[in-house]
Coordinates of C-alpha atoms and ligand atoms in Angstrom, one line a residue:
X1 CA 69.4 87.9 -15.8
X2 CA 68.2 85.3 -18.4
X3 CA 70.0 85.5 -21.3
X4 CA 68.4 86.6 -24.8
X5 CA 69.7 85.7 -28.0
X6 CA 70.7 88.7 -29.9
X7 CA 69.4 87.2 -33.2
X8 CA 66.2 87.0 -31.4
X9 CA 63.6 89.0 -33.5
X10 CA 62.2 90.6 -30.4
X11 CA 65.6 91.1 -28.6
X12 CA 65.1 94.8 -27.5
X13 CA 61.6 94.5 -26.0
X14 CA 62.9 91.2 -24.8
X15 CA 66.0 92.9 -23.0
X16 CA 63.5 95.8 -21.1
X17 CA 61.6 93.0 -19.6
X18 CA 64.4 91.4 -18.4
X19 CA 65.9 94.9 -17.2
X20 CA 62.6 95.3 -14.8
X21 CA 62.4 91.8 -13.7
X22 CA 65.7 92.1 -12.6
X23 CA 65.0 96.0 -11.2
X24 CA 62.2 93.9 -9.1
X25 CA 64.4 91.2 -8.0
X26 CA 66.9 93.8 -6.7
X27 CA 64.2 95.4 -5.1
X28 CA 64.1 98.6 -7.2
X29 CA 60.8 98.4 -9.1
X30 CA 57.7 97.8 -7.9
X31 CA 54.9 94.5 -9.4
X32 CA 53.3 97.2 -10.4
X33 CA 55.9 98.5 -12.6
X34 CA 55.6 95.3 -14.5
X35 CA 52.0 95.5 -15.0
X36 CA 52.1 99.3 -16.3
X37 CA 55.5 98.5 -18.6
X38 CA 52.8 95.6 -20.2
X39 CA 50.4 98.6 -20.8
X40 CA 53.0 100.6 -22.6
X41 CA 54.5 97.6 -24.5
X42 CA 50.6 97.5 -26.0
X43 CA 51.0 101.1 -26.9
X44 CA 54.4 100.7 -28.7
X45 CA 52.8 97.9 -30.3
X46 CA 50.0 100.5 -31.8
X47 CA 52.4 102.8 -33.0
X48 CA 55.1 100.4 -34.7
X49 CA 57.6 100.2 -31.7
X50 CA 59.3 103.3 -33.5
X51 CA 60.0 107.4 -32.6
X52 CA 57.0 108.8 -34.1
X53 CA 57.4 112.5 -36.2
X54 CA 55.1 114.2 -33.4
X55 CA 57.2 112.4 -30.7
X56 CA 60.4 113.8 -32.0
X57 CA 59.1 117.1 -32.0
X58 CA 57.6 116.7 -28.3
X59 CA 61.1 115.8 -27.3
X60 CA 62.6 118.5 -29.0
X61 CA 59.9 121.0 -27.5
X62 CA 61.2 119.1 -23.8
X63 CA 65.0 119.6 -24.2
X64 CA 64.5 123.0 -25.1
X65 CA 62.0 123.8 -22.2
X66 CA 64.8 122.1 -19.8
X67 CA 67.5 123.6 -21.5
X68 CA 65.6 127.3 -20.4
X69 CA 65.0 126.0 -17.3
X70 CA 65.9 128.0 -14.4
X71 CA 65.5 125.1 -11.5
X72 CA 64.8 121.9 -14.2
X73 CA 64.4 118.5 -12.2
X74 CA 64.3 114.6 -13.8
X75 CA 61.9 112.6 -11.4
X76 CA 62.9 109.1 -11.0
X77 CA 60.9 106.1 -10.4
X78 CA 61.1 102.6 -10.0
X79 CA 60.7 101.6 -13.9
X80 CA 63.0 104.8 -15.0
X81 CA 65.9 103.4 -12.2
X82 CA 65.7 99.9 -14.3
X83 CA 65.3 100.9 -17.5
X84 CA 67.6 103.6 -17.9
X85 CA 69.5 104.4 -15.1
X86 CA 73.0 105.6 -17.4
X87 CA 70.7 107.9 -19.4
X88 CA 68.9 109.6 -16.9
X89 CA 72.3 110.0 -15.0
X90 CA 74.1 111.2 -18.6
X91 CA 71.1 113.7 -19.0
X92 CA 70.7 115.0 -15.4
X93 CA 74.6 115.4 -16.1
X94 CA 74.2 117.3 -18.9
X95 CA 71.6 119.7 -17.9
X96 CA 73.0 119.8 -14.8
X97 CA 69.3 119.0 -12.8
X98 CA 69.0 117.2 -10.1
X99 CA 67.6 113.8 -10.4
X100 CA 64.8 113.4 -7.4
X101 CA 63.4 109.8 -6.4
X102 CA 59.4 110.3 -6.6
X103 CA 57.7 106.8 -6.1
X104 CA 54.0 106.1 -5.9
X105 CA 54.4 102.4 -3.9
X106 CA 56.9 104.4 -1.6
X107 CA 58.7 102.0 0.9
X108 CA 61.8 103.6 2.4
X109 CA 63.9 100.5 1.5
X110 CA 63.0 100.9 -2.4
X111 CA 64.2 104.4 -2.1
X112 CA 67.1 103.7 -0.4
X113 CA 67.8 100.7 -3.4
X114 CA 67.2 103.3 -6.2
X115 CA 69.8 106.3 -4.6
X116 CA 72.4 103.2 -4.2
X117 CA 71.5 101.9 -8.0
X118 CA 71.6 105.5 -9.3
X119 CA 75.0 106.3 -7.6
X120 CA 76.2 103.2 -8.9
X121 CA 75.4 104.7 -12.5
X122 CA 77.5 107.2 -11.2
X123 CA 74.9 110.4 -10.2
X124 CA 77.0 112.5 -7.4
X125 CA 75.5 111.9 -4.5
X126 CA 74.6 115.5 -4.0
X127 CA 72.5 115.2 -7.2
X128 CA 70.0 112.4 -6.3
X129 CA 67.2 113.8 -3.8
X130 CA 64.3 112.5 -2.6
X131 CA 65.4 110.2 0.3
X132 CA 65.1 113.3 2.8
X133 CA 61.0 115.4 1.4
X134 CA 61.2 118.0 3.2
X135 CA 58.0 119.4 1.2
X136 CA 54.1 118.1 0.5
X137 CA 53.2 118.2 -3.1
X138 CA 49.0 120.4 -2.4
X139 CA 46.5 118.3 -3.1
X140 CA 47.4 114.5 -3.5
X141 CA 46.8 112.3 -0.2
X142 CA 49.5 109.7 -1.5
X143 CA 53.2 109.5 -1.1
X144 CA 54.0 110.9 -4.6
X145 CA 52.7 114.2 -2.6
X146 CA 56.4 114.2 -0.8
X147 CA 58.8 115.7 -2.5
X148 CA 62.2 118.2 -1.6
X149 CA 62.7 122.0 -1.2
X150 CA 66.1 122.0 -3.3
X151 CA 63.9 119.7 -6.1
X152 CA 60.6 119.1 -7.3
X153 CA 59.0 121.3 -4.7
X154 CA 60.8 124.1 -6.4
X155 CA 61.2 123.1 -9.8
X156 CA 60.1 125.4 -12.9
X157 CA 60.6 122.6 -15.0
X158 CA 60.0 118.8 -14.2
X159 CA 60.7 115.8 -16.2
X160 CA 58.2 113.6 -15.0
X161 CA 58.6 110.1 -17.3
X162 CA 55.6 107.2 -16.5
X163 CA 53.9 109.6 -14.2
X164 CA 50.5 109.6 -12.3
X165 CA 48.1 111.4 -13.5
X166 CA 47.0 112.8 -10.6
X167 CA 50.3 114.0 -9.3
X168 CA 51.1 115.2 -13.3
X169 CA 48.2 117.6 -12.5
X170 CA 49.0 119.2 -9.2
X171 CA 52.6 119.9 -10.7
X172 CA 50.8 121.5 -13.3
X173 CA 48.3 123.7 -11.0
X174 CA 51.4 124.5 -9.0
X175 CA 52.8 126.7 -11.8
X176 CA 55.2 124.3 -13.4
X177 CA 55.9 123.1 -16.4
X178 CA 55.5 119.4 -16.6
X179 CA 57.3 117.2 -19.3
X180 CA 55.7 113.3 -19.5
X181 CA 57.2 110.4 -21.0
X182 CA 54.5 108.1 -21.6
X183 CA 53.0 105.8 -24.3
X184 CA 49.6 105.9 -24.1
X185 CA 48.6 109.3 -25.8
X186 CA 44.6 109.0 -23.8
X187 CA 46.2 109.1 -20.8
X188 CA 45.3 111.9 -17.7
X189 CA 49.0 112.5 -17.8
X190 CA 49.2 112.6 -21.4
X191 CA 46.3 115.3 -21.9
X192 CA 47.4 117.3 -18.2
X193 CA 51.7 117.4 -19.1
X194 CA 53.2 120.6 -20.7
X195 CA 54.5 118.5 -23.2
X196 CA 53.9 114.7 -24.1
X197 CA 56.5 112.5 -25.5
X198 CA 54.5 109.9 -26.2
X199 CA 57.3 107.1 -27.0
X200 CA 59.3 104.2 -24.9
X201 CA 61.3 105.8 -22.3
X202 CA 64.1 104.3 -23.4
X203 CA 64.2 105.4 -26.6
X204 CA 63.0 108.5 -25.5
X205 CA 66.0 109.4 -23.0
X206 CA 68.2 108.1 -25.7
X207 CA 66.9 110.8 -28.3
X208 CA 67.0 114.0 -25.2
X209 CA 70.6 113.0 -24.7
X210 CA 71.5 113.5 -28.6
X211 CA 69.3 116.5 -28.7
X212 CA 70.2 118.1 -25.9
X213 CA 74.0 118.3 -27.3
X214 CA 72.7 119.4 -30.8
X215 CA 70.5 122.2 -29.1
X216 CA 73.5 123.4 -26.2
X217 CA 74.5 125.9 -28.8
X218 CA 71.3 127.1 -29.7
X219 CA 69.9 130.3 -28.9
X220 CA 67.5 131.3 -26.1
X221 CA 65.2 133.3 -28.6
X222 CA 65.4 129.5 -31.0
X223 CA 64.7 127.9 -27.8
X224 CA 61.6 129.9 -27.0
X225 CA 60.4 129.4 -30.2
X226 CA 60.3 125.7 -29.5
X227 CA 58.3 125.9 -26.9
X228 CA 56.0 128.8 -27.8
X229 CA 54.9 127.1 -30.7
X230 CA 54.5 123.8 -29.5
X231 CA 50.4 122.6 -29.0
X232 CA 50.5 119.4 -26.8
X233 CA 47.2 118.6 -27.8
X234 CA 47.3 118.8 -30.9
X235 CA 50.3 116.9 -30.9
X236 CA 48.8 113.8 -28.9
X237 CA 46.2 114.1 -32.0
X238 CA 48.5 113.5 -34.5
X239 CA 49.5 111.0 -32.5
X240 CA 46.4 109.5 -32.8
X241 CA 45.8 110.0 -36.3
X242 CA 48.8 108.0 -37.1
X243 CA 47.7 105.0 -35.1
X244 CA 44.2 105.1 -36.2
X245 CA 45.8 105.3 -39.7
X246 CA 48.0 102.3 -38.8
X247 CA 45.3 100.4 -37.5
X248 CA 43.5 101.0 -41.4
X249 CA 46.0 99.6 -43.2
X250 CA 46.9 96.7 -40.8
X251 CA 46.1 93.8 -44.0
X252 CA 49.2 95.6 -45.3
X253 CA 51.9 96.8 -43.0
X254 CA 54.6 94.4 -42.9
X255 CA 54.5 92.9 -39.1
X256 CA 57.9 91.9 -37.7
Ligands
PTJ301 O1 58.0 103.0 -8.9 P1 56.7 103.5 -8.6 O2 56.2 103.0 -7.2 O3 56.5 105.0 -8.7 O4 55.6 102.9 -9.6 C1 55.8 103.2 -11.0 C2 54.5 102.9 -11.8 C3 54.9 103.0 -13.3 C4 54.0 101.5 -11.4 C5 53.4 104.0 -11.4 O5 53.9 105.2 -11.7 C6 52.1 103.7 -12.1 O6 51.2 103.0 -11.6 O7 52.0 104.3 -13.3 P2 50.7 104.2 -14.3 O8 49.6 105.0 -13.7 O9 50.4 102.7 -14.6 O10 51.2 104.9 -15.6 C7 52.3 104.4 -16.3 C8 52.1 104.9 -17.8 O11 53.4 104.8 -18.4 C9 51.1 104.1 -18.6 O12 50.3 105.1 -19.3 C10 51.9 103.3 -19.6 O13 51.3 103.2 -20.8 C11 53.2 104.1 -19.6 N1 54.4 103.3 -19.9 C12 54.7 102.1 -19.4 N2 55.9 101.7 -19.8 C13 56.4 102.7 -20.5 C14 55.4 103.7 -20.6 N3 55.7 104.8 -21.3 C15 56.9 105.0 -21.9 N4 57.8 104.0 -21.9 C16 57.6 102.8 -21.2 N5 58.6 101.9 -21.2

């Protein structure tokens, strides 16, 4: 991995480019993945490369909605295995869910690389699914259709972070509830998800994990209330308000 110097004023976005050139090398992510990470980097850009307040609350709204969760499930793909494959192993841990492989440039070999990477991380083997879809996902002609029985074929809740938008909407019109993780608040996932965090998945995953300890000890009627009062569209408004805001006052935010 090349080596970036800490003191570098762009270290972290710096570091999660390295992280998926690396998860490519290794044969883990896809090109793609490279070209959609540049897409969010442009979004993170727009909203200051920071947790926005409607973004907390989104992930707040998620951990609750998986904390209810009867059968919850975190889908992994080939950006997610790279870029935080501790943290999706900590949560799945934590909410005891199952972490499924779901890939959209599916090769066999690249799942087979991302179970190894993600027992590495140390998931239990019997936790990481996907290698084996058992089950067809209705409606999508592509191989994010396949999924498992004991997973995402099943789920109530799925965790679905840089998802397609497509597959984001048959999960949806299959009765679950579908959580995205994904910068760009116009997207077809954005507006078709349950709930949108729209923030970096890293620093997303980071803020479930601390939530999802605070919130353990909550109640289920506290819980609910989370999710019944959430409004994901209004939320990827505000969203946009603030980044249209942003965008006013460019002449004066201090760029760093
Ligand atoms: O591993 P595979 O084969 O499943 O491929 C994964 C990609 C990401 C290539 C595939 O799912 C894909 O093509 O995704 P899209 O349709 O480009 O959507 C990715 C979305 O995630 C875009 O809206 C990006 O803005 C957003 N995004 C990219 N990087 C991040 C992100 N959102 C949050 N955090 C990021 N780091």
């Amino acid at each position: 991995m090349f080596q970036v110097p800490k003191s570098h004023p762009r270290y972290e976005s710096l570091i999660k480019r390295e992280k998926l050139a690396e998860g490519v090398r290794a044969g883990i992510t896809s090109f793609q993945g490279l070209i959609a990470h540049g897409r969010g980097e442009a979004f993170d850009y727009l909203i200051g490369e920071r947790t926005l307040p409607p973004a907390l609350n989104a992930t707040k709204t998620a951990v609750a909605m998986l904390l209810l969760a009867e059968r919850p499930v975190l889908s992994v793909n080939g950006n997610v295995a790279a870029l935080v494959p501790s943290g999706i192993v900590e949560l799945s841990r934590f909410l005891d869910a199952p972490l499924e492989i779901n890939i959209f440039y599916r090769t066999e070999e690249r799942v087979r690389r991302i179970k190894e990477h993600l027992l590495r991380h140390g998931a239990p083997e019997e936790k990481v699914l996907g290698d084996k879809p058992d089950a067809l996902i209705p409606g999508l002609e592509h191989a994010r259709a396949k999924a498992t029985r004991r997973g995402i074929y099943s789920a109530d809740v799925v965790l679905t972070p840089l998802e397609d938008g497509d597959r984001c909407e048959a999960l949806v019109r299959m009765g679950k509830r579908v959580i995205a993780i994904d910068l760009n608040p116009l997207s077809r996932t954005a507006r078709a998800a349950t709930v949108t965090v729209v923030d970096d998945l890293t620093r997303a995953v980071n803020n479930m994990i601390r939530l999802a300890a605070e919130l353990k000890e909550a109640s289920r009627g506290e819980l609910e209330k989370f999710v019944e009062t959430f409004d994901n569209r209004g939320n990827l408004q505000s969203v946009l308000k603030i980044i249209a805001e942003r965008l006013t006052q460019l002449d004066i935010i201090e760029l760093d």
